[in-house]
Amino acid sequence: MAGGGGGGRMGGRFMTEEEKANQPKITKALLKRVFSYLTPYWKQLAFVLVCIAVSSVMSLYPQVLTGKILDKGIIGKDLNMLIFLILASFGLTLASNLIGVLEAYLNAWIAQHITFDMRNQMFAHLQKMSQRFFTSNNQGDIITRMTSDISGVESVITNTFRNILQNSITLVVALVMMFRMNWILALLGVCIIPLFVIPTRKAGKTRWKLTGEAQECNDEINGILNETMSVSGQLLVKLFGKEKQEYDRYESANGRMIRLNIRERMAGRWFFVVLNTVTNIGPMLLYLVGGILIIQYKKDISPGDITVMVGLLGRTYMPVNNLLNIQVDWMRSMALFTRIFEYFDMPVEIENAPDAITPESTTGEVEFNGVDFSYDPERQILKDVTFKLEAGHSVAIVGPSGSGKSTIINLIPRLYDVQSGEVRFGGIDVRKLDLTFLRKNVGVVSQETYLFNGTIRENLLYAKDDATEEEMIEACKKANIYDFISSQEAGLDTMVGNRGLKLSGGEKQRISIARVLLKNPALLIFDEATSALDSISESKIQEAIDPIIEERTSILIAHRLSTILAADEILVVKDGQIVERGQHSDLVKLGGVYTELYNTQFNRPLNTEKAKAEQQTAVNAVPVTE
Ligand code: ATP
């Protein structure tokens, strides 16, 4: 008793602020939420509960029979009784184990179904998250939550919840049996229990804290792997000769992880030393006190009774030990759920308005009215952007790198929402339009062409899963990529490689143009690659886009004169503002931002006859430049 009190005070004194801060807040709401995942399976759970209760009692009963075997069979010299009791004991053990198998199956079934539900729910939720979420969160962290955190839930159900039930039932049944046999010996056994409590609590907290740190370290390792083991990441490492630096970074995180894991495994081990000693001392004390009661006080206890008590006491240590460890597991599980719920609770930034409009069709007309936008509060990116793109027309957006061109187009399919002002699509504020309708009608060929690792056909079908062979060929022809495809042995079934890396930049872009053509959007946005393509690829892309933009509403983020010349109007963006607008011939004479861009960027020779002719006309209009 004295030891228990002293240990408690010591534990209090040694509890740091950090330890306190690291405990998950186990609120009623959290528990309610956790259990809400179990409620759909309550029937199966109820059955599991019955199985656990029956098998726990059945597994304890042979212990009681041991006393009878000793007293009635062996000491009472009744062979028939001895055989009967042994067979009964064997039958009970077998039945208890068989029920255990059924219970394990049901438990696994429930756990798998709950994680299935959770994974799907998380995937659906993450898909609704905005671009901001994906650009500001570490990919490793997202993947860890989707994989290991949710897998952890499975172990919570198969182990933690099950252990709580099984151990509580076994403990209660064993204690009731003990007290019914002899309350003095039972009380003695119970007195030894507090000796476990103190060290387990302390070890539990340390382990919980270390688990959190190990989890963070694991996220960091996943992050490093994601960055360095990706094709483009490796390329960067190689080209900058950063192998040693990356290795050191990985090794240091890996080393930290190992130290944390060892500390976590070791925390609480010393507790087992106490536990094992107590486990051995307990029976001896019972024999001693039991013996004294029989010899000195002539109490009515048989040797069989003492054996049963010793057996039952032995059976209580494990549940007590498990239940105390469960406190740690319980905290861990709650921390796990808290982490998962944190993701679920992240608000969906961009979602359908409750009364979202789905028009019959749209012309793809775009209007920006006084649009202000920033990715983060510290820095405003777009300032009072206003322009109108009439249906069937095209506009080229030009400007220095980082001026906000891609940001402008990101606002049209609502990858982000404006801070003030409005973006209208087909005459309706995009925030009032049905998101699926909006995104279906806006086609983007982005700078970074993303192709899935599969065939060209599979990549095309991503835009329209019921596209016919003819439709695909027509789109490829329009995108000026069909000649390339037909020159390949496998044609449309040519593999594009990881992220399309088996193809050249120009081929990838033309395939993505074909893909967007199959989607057939009302508005086409073409974010021209800044990276230099060779002039043949460039002119092939140019030949592909020229007729496309003539027939539909389009926005071109342009870095090349030929693209700019193809548009009806040019918007010049600088520092998030439209500073000049008009036709090439007028802008070039202004001597402003456009003229400077023209002199430094656009004035490059081109391949197509049409572009050459247009460029010549344009060049003639330029003031004297150096
Ligand atoms: P480029 O021609 O080089 O593609 P751009 O004109 O398209 O450039 P944007 O990509 O629109 O420029 O970027 C405008 C500014 O916004 C840049 O300063 C950039 O650093 C910043 N920015 C872009 N994306 C984000 C983001 N997801 N979070 C925070 N800032 C961003």
XYZ file of C-alpha atoms and ligand atoms in Angstrom:
657
model
C 0.000 0.000 0.000
C 2.749 2.352 1.043
C 4.625 1.537 -2.135
C 1.534 2.277 -4.226
C 0.970 5.706 -2.638
C 4.625 6.669 -2.887
C 4.779 5.538 -6.493
C 1.712 7.644 -7.296
C 3.263 10.779 -5.824
C 6.494 10.128 -7.654
C 4.646 9.615 -10.891
C 2.903 12.971 -10.383
C 6.150 14.731 -9.688
C 7.798 13.392 -12.802
C 5.013 14.180 -15.229
C 6.281 16.908 -17.523
C 4.211 19.583 -19.188
C 5.074 18.023 -22.529
C 3.734 14.644 -21.406
C 0.503 16.280 -20.376
C 0.261 18.204 -23.633
C 0.780 15.048 -25.671
C -2.214 13.194 -24.289
C -5.084 12.950 -26.736
C -8.244 14.581 -25.488
C -10.657 11.712 -25.106
C -13.988 13.467 -25.220
C -17.492 12.080 -25.324
C -17.813 13.399 -28.860
C -14.656 11.571 -29.941
C -15.871 8.300 -28.432
C -19.283 8.739 -29.990
C -17.658 9.308 -33.336
C -15.391 6.260 -33.010
C -18.322 4.079 -32.046
C -20.399 5.420 -34.905
C -18.152 3.328 -37.167
C -19.077 0.227 -35.189
C -22.845 0.738 -35.113
C -23.549 -0.566 -38.642
C -22.105 -3.899 -37.469
C -23.814 -4.047 -34.080
C -25.389 -7.453 -34.721
C -22.044 -9.044 -35.497
C -20.514 -7.202 -32.549
C -23.188 -8.485 -30.196
C -22.451 -12.013 -31.383
C -18.731 -11.467 -30.818
C -19.491 -10.257 -27.304
C -21.477 -13.408 -26.544
C -18.685 -15.581 -27.992
C -16.067 -13.811 -25.878
C -18.130 -14.138 -22.695
C -18.880 -17.832 -23.255
C -15.325 -18.747 -24.219
C -13.869 -16.773 -21.266
C -16.043 -18.603 -18.743
C -15.397 -21.926 -20.478
C -11.661 -21.362 -20.414
C -11.720 -20.597 -16.662
C -13.880 -23.511 -15.665
C -11.230 -26.238 -16.120
C -9.316 -24.358 -13.412
C -12.178 -24.990 -10.988
C -12.310 -28.608 -12.103
C -8.634 -29.022 -11.144
C -9.620 -28.590 -7.482
C -12.288 -31.251 -7.826
C -9.869 -33.553 -9.669
C -7.510 -33.224 -6.716
C -10.056 -33.414 -3.875
C -12.650 -35.851 -5.274
C -10.625 -37.829 -7.837
C -7.151 -38.200 -6.399
C -7.542 -37.598 -2.635
C -11.073 -39.139 -2.677
C -9.656 -42.106 -4.743
C -12.621 -42.108 -7.206
C -11.271 -43.223 -10.573
C -14.542 -42.800 -12.497
C -14.917 -39.306 -11.168
C -11.278 -38.570 -12.034
C -11.728 -39.675 -15.667
C -15.047 -37.849 -15.975
C -13.577 -34.614 -14.625
C -10.520 -34.832 -16.874
C -12.713 -35.455 -19.940
C -15.018 -32.597 -18.945
C -12.034 -30.312 -18.521
C -10.699 -31.318 -21.924
C -14.134 -30.835 -23.552
C -14.494 -27.348 -22.059
C -11.044 -26.288 -23.257
C -11.776 -27.580 -26.753
C -15.191 -25.869 -26.903
C -13.707 -22.614 -25.642
C -11.034 -22.695 -28.341
C -13.551 -23.509 -31.083
C -15.677 -20.553 -30.045
C -12.464 -18.498 -30.080
C -11.959 -19.370 -33.766
C -15.467 -18.244 -34.661
C -14.974 -15.060 -32.662
C -11.615 -14.326 -34.362
C -13.240 -14.728 -37.785
C -16.098 -12.381 -36.924
C -13.718 -9.887 -35.419
C -11.518 -9.829 -38.506
C -14.614 -9.499 -40.698
C -15.880 -6.491 -38.731
C -12.438 -4.839 -38.637
C -11.952 -5.257 -42.374
C -15.381 -3.850 -43.136
C -14.824 -0.831 -40.902
C -11.452 -0.035 -42.487
C -13.026 -0.539 -45.914
C -15.697 2.037 -45.023
C -13.137 4.431 -43.569
C -10.710 4.185 -46.493
C -13.462 4.846 -49.005
C -14.795 7.723 -46.950
C -11.308 9.236 -46.652
C -10.594 8.810 -50.380
C -13.880 10.465 -51.288
C -13.185 13.261 -48.821
C -9.640 13.840 -50.080
C -10.889 14.012 -53.632
C -13.085 16.900 -52.624
C -10.161 18.801 -51.127
C -8.954 21.818 -53.043
C -5.664 22.220 -54.861
C -4.567 24.315 -51.885
C -4.720 21.201 -49.702
C -2.548 19.175 -52.069
C -0.033 21.951 -52.631
C 0.333 22.756 -48.941
C 0.316 19.226 -47.481
C 3.132 16.773 -47.646
C 2.263 13.887 -49.969
C 3.937 11.431 -47.571
C 1.669 12.571 -44.774
C -1.445 12.159 -46.910
C -0.397 8.659 -47.946
C 0.435 7.658 -44.360
C -3.025 8.668 -43.198
C -4.629 6.743 -46.025
C -2.534 3.621 -45.471
C -0.897 3.034 -42.086
C -3.229 5.168 -39.976
C -6.339 3.490 -41.323
C -4.666 0.072 -41.103
C -4.048 0.940 -37.456
C -7.803 1.122 -36.996
C -8.030 -2.543 -37.972
C -5.658 -3.455 -35.158
C -7.627 -1.264 -32.755
C -10.705 -3.353 -33.463
C -9.082 -6.789 -33.666
C -6.815 -6.172 -30.690
C -7.711 -3.214 -28.490
C -11.510 -3.515 -28.406
C -11.343 -7.289 -28.268
C -8.753 -7.248 -25.482
C -10.836 -4.863 -23.427
C -13.881 -7.105 -23.657
C -12.120 -10.426 -23.240
C -9.883 -9.362 -20.372
C -12.626 -7.551 -18.472
C -14.940 -10.562 -18.683
C -12.192 -13.027 -17.705
C -11.095 -10.823 -14.795
C -14.594 -10.348 -13.426
C -15.466 -14.049 -13.729
C -12.165 -15.117 -12.097
C -12.580 -12.669 -9.207
C -16.165 -13.735 -8.571
C -15.083 -17.384 -8.512
C -12.194 -16.592 -6.141
C -14.302 -14.599 -3.693
C -16.917 -17.328 -3.659
C -14.258 -19.884 -2.660
C -12.396 -17.965 0.038
C -12.545 -14.271 0.586
C -9.333 -14.038 2.651
C -7.184 -15.654 -0.041
C -9.048 -13.721 -2.757
C -8.378 -10.441 -0.975
C -4.719 -11.319 -0.602
C -4.483 -11.980 -4.347
C -6.210 -8.694 -5.146
C -3.803 -6.748 -2.896
C -0.916 -7.651 -5.165
C -2.627 -6.034 -8.172
C -1.833 -2.335 -7.388
C 1.837 -3.176 -7.694
C 1.324 -3.396 -11.461
C -0.634 -0.212 -11.811
C 2.012 2.419 -11.154
C 4.834 1.245 -13.434
C 2.374 0.436 -16.226
C 0.859 3.909 -16.188
C 4.243 5.557 -16.441
C 5.447 3.225 -19.173
C 2.171 3.806 -21.011
C 2.650 7.535 -21.242
C 6.242 7.268 -22.397
C 5.284 4.746 -25.050
C 2.442 6.899 -26.261
C 4.697 9.931 -26.604
C 7.341 7.932 -28.409
C 4.745 6.496 -30.778
C 3.709 9.999 -31.785
C 7.319 10.963 -32.459
C 7.911 7.732 -34.401
C 4.810 8.446 -36.479
C 6.106 11.917 -37.390
C 9.498 10.476 -38.212
C 7.802 7.880 -40.403
C 5.963 10.645 -42.269
C 9.265 12.408 -42.806
C 10.862 9.232 -44.196
C 7.889 8.683 -46.509
C 8.199 12.302 -47.632
C 11.903 11.898 -48.425
C 11.194 8.676 -50.334
C 8.396 10.289 -52.299
C 10.581 13.216 -53.221
C 13.756 11.366 -54.068
C 12.401 8.130 -55.509
C 10.168 9.815 -58.057
C 11.473 10.005 -61.602
C 11.720 13.786 -61.661
C 13.071 13.912 -58.096
C 15.833 11.440 -58.945
C 16.652 13.417 -62.058
C 17.059 16.552 -59.967
C 19.221 14.704 -57.417
C 21.445 13.334 -60.171
C 21.780 16.542 -62.121
C 22.664 18.548 -59.027
C 24.924 15.805 -57.657
C 22.968 15.734 -54.411
C 23.215 11.949 -53.842
C 25.372 12.301 -50.731
C 23.193 15.049 -49.252
C 19.992 13.065 -49.896
C 21.579 9.908 -48.476
C 22.611 11.796 -45.339
C 19.112 13.240 -44.964
C 17.566 9.781 -45.349
C 20.124 8.133 -43.074
C 19.578 10.689 -40.346
C 15.767 10.303 -40.433
C 16.152 6.519 -40.591
C 18.550 6.571 -37.630
C 16.155 8.700 -35.605
C 13.354 6.268 -36.423
C 15.404 3.309 -35.217
C 16.336 5.040 -31.962
C 12.701 5.963 -31.386
C 11.548 2.421 -32.128
C 14.091 0.936 -29.726
C 13.124 3.429 -27.022
C 9.466 2.674 -27.616
C 9.981 -1.086 -27.395
C 12.114 -0.737 -24.287
C 9.850 1.710 -22.464
C 7.865 -0.339 -20.027
C 10.110 -3.367 -20.222
C 11.299 -2.802 -16.688
C 7.672 -3.009 -15.709
C 7.680 -6.619 -16.847
C 10.480 -7.346 -14.413
C 8.197 -6.244 -11.575
C 5.279 -8.091 -13.102
C 7.160 -11.377 -13.475
C 8.442 -11.205 -9.916
C 4.976 -10.517 -8.561
C 3.532 -13.303 -10.697
C 5.887 -15.739 -8.984
C 5.485 -14.346 -5.490
C 1.652 -14.387 -5.646
C 1.125 -18.202 -5.668
C 3.689 -18.720 -2.924
C 1.918 -16.208 -0.701
C -1.389 -17.982 -1.304
C 0.120 -21.375 -0.422
C 1.653 -19.849 2.692
C -1.489 -18.100 3.913
C -3.697 -21.023 2.800
C -1.374 -23.446 4.643
C -1.432 -21.285 7.788
C -5.244 -21.128 7.638
C -5.477 -24.951 7.408
C -2.685 -25.817 9.845
C -2.967 -23.089 12.506
C -6.601 -22.026 12.278
C -8.144 -25.321 11.110
C -10.149 -23.500 8.469
C -12.393 -25.530 6.194
C -10.267 -25.228 3.053
C -9.148 -28.212 1.042
C -5.768 -28.496 -0.758
C -7.821 -28.546 -3.982
C -9.343 -25.179 -3.073
C -5.915 -23.630 -2.595
C -4.773 -25.063 -5.952
C -7.867 -23.597 -7.622
C -7.195 -20.221 -5.968
C -3.597 -20.263 -7.144
C -4.754 -21.214 -10.640
C -7.403 -18.500 -10.711
C -5.013 -15.884 -9.346
C -2.616 -16.823 -12.147
C -5.443 -16.288 -14.599
C -6.104 -12.762 -13.293
C -2.549 -11.488 -13.811
C -2.742 -11.674 -17.560
C -6.056 -9.768 -17.909
C -4.911 -7.139 -15.388
C -1.634 -6.770 -17.216
C -3.396 -6.613 -20.559
C -5.997 -4.174 -19.328
C -3.298 -1.881 -17.979
C -1.391 -2.087 -21.252
C -4.647 -1.443 -23.010
C -4.627 1.967 -21.398
C -1.604 2.692 -23.594
C -3.165 0.999 -26.610
C -6.364 2.873 -25.925
C -4.534 6.204 -25.866
C -2.679 5.225 -29.022
C -5.908 4.231 -30.711
C -7.558 7.469 -29.739
C -4.532 9.398 -31.018
C -4.871 7.460 -34.258
C -8.557 8.252 -34.568
C -7.855 11.898 -33.712
C -5.309 12.073 -36.539
C -7.751 10.480 -38.973
C -10.637 12.695 -37.879
C -8.408 15.744 -38.253
C -8.359 14.975 -41.976
C -12.065 14.250 -42.120
C -12.717 17.579 -40.412
C -10.690 19.645 -42.832
C -13.349 21.733 -44.468
C -14.038 21.130 -48.108
C -13.034 24.499 -49.445
C -14.639 24.201 -52.819
C -17.966 22.494 -53.015
C -21.200 22.675 -54.876
C -23.531 25.461 -53.832
C -26.713 23.980 -52.308
C -28.769 25.364 -55.198
C -26.098 24.860 -57.857
C -27.212 25.582 -61.411
C -26.751 23.034 -64.185
C -27.483 24.765 -67.485
C -28.555 22.784 -70.562
C -25.432 23.886 -72.389
C -22.836 26.641 -72.375
C -20.957 28.739 -74.868
C -17.820 28.847 -72.737
C -17.899 32.623 -72.426
C -15.637 33.844 -69.605
C -15.822 37.055 -67.630
C -13.571 38.261 -64.803
C -14.950 41.176 -62.800
C -12.582 42.896 -60.375
C -10.999 39.623 -59.271
C -8.624 39.681 -56.298
C -6.910 36.492 -55.248
C -4.162 35.236 -52.940
C -2.930 31.727 -52.130
C -2.056 32.788 -48.614
C -3.090 35.892 -46.702
C 0.395 37.427 -46.680
C 0.698 37.925 -50.395
C -1.895 39.088 -52.865
C -1.388 37.508 -56.269
C -4.189 38.871 -58.505
C -5.381 42.447 -58.247
C -8.557 43.689 -59.833
C -8.400 41.423 -62.876
C -11.186 42.288 -65.292
C -11.667 40.974 -68.809
C -14.298 39.356 -70.984
C -13.836 36.531 -73.436
C -16.780 36.312 -75.831
C -18.050 32.914 -76.925
C -16.121 31.534 -79.890
C -13.258 33.985 -79.385
C -9.795 33.440 -78.044
C -7.548 35.381 -75.743
C -3.811 35.061 -75.179
C -2.471 35.818 -71.727
C 1.160 36.834 -71.697
C 3.415 38.101 -68.956
C 6.678 37.518 -67.153
C 7.161 34.298 -65.206
C 5.298 34.355 -61.894
C 3.052 37.221 -62.952
C -0.125 35.201 -62.268
C -1.132 33.765 -65.649
C -1.718 30.193 -64.424
C -3.445 31.590 -61.360
C -5.990 33.367 -63.573
C -6.920 30.154 -65.350
C -6.981 28.147 -62.098
C -9.931 30.256 -61.027
C -12.093 29.261 -63.990
C -12.587 25.540 -63.170
C -12.665 26.590 -59.480
C -9.404 24.970 -58.444
C -9.426 27.971 -56.107
C -12.109 30.533 -55.310
C -11.668 34.282 -55.662
C -11.281 36.463 -52.573
C -13.317 39.247 -54.088
C -14.882 40.007 -57.434
C -16.332 37.202 -59.543
C -15.527 34.813 -62.336
C -18.404 34.105 -64.676
C -18.635 31.138 -67.010
C -21.338 31.195 -69.649
C -22.726 34.282 -67.865
C -23.059 32.572 -64.452
C -20.804 33.024 -61.413
C -18.691 29.839 -61.234
C -19.524 29.512 -57.520
C -23.185 29.107 -58.455
C -22.560 26.541 -61.181
C -22.659 22.806 -60.643
C -18.989 21.804 -60.234
C -19.230 18.703 -62.386
C -20.890 20.695 -65.153
C -18.269 23.440 -64.894
C -15.290 21.108 -64.961
C -16.799 19.048 -67.749
C -16.994 22.164 -69.863
C -13.538 23.512 -69.140
C -10.688 21.640 -70.784
C -7.151 22.395 -69.712
C -3.960 21.383 -71.451
C -1.513 22.244 -68.715
C 2.186 22.952 -68.827
C 2.929 19.833 -66.899
C 1.254 17.194 -68.970
C 0.202 14.318 -66.776
C -0.209 10.970 -68.477
C -0.957 7.829 -66.487
C 1.302 4.846 -66.742
C -0.650 2.879 -69.324
C -1.335 2.900 -73.036
C -2.136 5.941 -75.171
C -5.643 4.494 -75.542
C -6.164 4.281 -71.776
C -4.993 7.866 -71.407
C -7.410 9.013 -74.085
C -10.306 7.057 -72.626
C -9.771 8.901 -69.340
C -11.432 11.893 -70.996
C -14.332 9.934 -72.445
C -14.651 6.340 -71.382
C -17.061 5.396 -74.163
C -15.071 7.002 -76.985
C -15.077 4.928 -80.176
C -11.936 4.031 -82.112
C -12.961 6.545 -84.802
C -13.428 9.343 -82.282
C -10.007 8.657 -80.800
C -8.341 8.622 -84.198
C -10.063 11.850 -85.186
C -8.961 13.569 -81.977
C -5.405 12.345 -82.512
C -5.447 13.606 -86.066
C -6.660 17.012 -84.939
C -3.992 17.083 -82.247
C -1.393 16.290 -84.903
C -0.235 13.143 -83.134
C -1.842 10.471 -85.287
C 1.162 10.095 -87.589
C 3.328 9.367 -84.589
C 0.816 6.875 -83.168
C 0.420 4.986 -86.417
C 4.190 4.795 -86.787
C 4.323 2.881 -83.505
C 4.052 -0.892 -83.699
C 1.330 -1.053 -81.032
C -0.497 2.058 -82.311
C -2.942 3.346 -79.729
C -1.838 0.546 -77.430
C 1.686 1.930 -77.118
C 2.734 2.212 -73.493
C 3.507 5.767 -72.424
C 5.703 4.817 -69.441
C 5.660 6.223 -65.938
C 3.999 9.673 -66.200
C 4.427 9.472 -69.962
C 8.200 9.577 -69.762
C 8.663 7.265 -72.730
C 7.375 10.087 -74.920
C 8.924 13.407 -75.820
C 7.556 16.621 -74.326
C 5.924 17.557 -77.630
C 4.322 14.125 -78.088
C 2.972 14.191 -74.564
C 1.452 17.617 -75.119
C -0.174 16.576 -78.357
C -1.638 13.468 -76.695
C -2.999 15.671 -73.958
C -4.492 17.955 -76.615
C -6.157 14.892 -78.184
C -7.397 13.906 -74.731
C -8.952 17.308 -74.139
C -10.514 17.248 -77.615
C -12.228 13.976 -76.774
C -13.605 15.651 -73.675
C -14.986 18.292 -76.024
C -15.247 21.181 -73.567
C -16.928 24.509 -74.341
C -13.822 26.365 -73.166
C -10.318 25.232 -73.966
C -7.407 26.486 -71.917
C -3.967 25.878 -73.243
C -1.125 26.588 -70.829
C 1.815 26.596 -73.156
C 4.968 24.888 -71.922
C 7.673 27.391 -71.043
C 10.327 24.771 -71.601
C 11.672 25.042 -75.108
C 10.418 22.403 -77.494
C 12.320 21.980 -80.717
C 10.867 24.032 -83.509
C 9.407 20.968 -85.285
C 7.495 19.861 -82.187
C 6.515 23.429 -81.580
C 5.125 23.900 -85.045
C 3.286 20.565 -84.855
C 1.593 21.747 -81.671
C 0.912 25.093 -83.283
C -0.678 23.421 -86.312
C -2.829 21.409 -83.927
C -4.066 24.350 -81.899
C -4.648 26.840 -84.676
C -7.802 25.197 -86.097
C -9.013 24.169 -82.627
C -9.049 27.676 -81.236
C -10.701 28.968 -84.337
C -13.746 26.867 -83.642
C -14.101 27.235 -79.882
C -13.761 29.643 -76.989
C -10.162 29.448 -75.823
C -7.612 30.949 -73.507
C -3.961 30.546 -74.334
C -1.192 31.208 -71.882
C 1.385 32.000 -74.468
C 5.123 32.139 -74.527
C 5.522 32.019 -78.290
C 4.612 34.592 -80.871
C 2.797 32.109 -83.093
C 0.400 31.239 -80.277
C -0.108 34.886 -79.420
C -0.843 35.777 -83.001
C -3.482 33.074 -83.220
C -5.580 34.761 -80.505
C -8.185 37.492 -81.025
C -6.974 39.571 -78.101
C -3.868 39.729 -75.950
C -3.885 40.409 -72.211
C -0.579 41.410 -70.692
C -0.250 40.489 -67.024
C 2.354 41.852 -64.673
C 2.420 41.407 -60.893
C -1.113 40.030 -60.948
C -2.618 42.913 -62.880
C -3.654 43.316 -66.485
C -1.396 46.148 -67.538
C -1.929 46.186 -71.306
C -4.485 44.647 -73.666
C -5.185 44.685 -77.378
C -3.797 43.431 -80.683
C -0.194 42.515 -81.243
C 0.440 45.321 -83.719
C -0.815 47.945 -81.256
C 0.800 46.501 -78.154
C 4.169 46.138 -79.710
C 4.243 49.823 -80.475
C 3.472 50.836 -76.873
C 7.025 50.341 -75.700
C 5.750 48.796 -72.435
C 5.741 45.323 -70.878
C 4.579 43.641 -74.077
C 7.298 45.231 -76.184
C 9.879 44.076 -73.689
C 8.461 40.548 -73.678
C 8.420 40.575 -77.435
C 12.052 41.579 -77.607
C 13.216 39.068 -75.026
C 10.897 36.080 -75.508
C 8.613 36.012 -78.478
C 10.839 37.045 -81.296
C 11.933 33.562 -82.261
C 11.936 31.963 -85.726
C 9.067 29.597 -86.475
C 8.433 26.718 -88.772
C 4.924 26.897 -90.086
C 4.330 28.862 -93.233
C 1.325 30.644 -91.752
C 3.194 31.571 -88.588
C 6.174 32.738 -90.580
C 4.006 35.025 -92.655
C 2.207 36.336 -89.563
C 5.439 36.812 -87.738
C 6.809 38.789 -90.656
C 3.803 41.114 -90.555
C 4.234 41.431 -86.797
C 7.920 42.145 -87.023
C 7.254 44.891 -89.526
C 5.116 46.621 -86.927
C 7.810 46.627 -84.253
C 9.622 49.799 -83.313
C 13.370 49.788 -83.480
C 14.779 47.386 -80.932
C 18.143 46.220 -79.918
P 4.858 30.917 -65.278
O 4.814 31.668 -66.560
O 6.254 30.789 -64.761
O 4.119 29.642 -65.300
P 2.657 32.341 -64.042
O 2.517 33.715 -64.556
O 1.726 31.332 -64.568
O 4.172 31.851 -64.153
P 1.553 31.676 -61.467
O 1.833 30.223 -61.535
O 0.158 32.112 -61.664
O 2.506 32.481 -62.454
O 2.067 32.216 -60.072
C 1.856 33.527 -59.617
C 2.479 33.665 -58.240
O 1.771 32.868 -57.313
C 3.918 33.222 -58.184
O 4.641 34.188 -57.456
C 3.878 31.921 -57.443
O 5.005 31.782 -56.617
C 2.625 32.014 -56.611
N 1.979 30.688 -56.492
C 1.619 29.874 -57.499
N 1.010 28.764 -57.029
C 0.979 28.892 -55.688
C 0.480 28.064 -54.611
N -0.138 26.902 -54.834
N 0.641 28.513 -53.350
C 1.246 29.685 -53.090
N 1.735 30.496 -54.056
C 1.613 30.124 -55.330
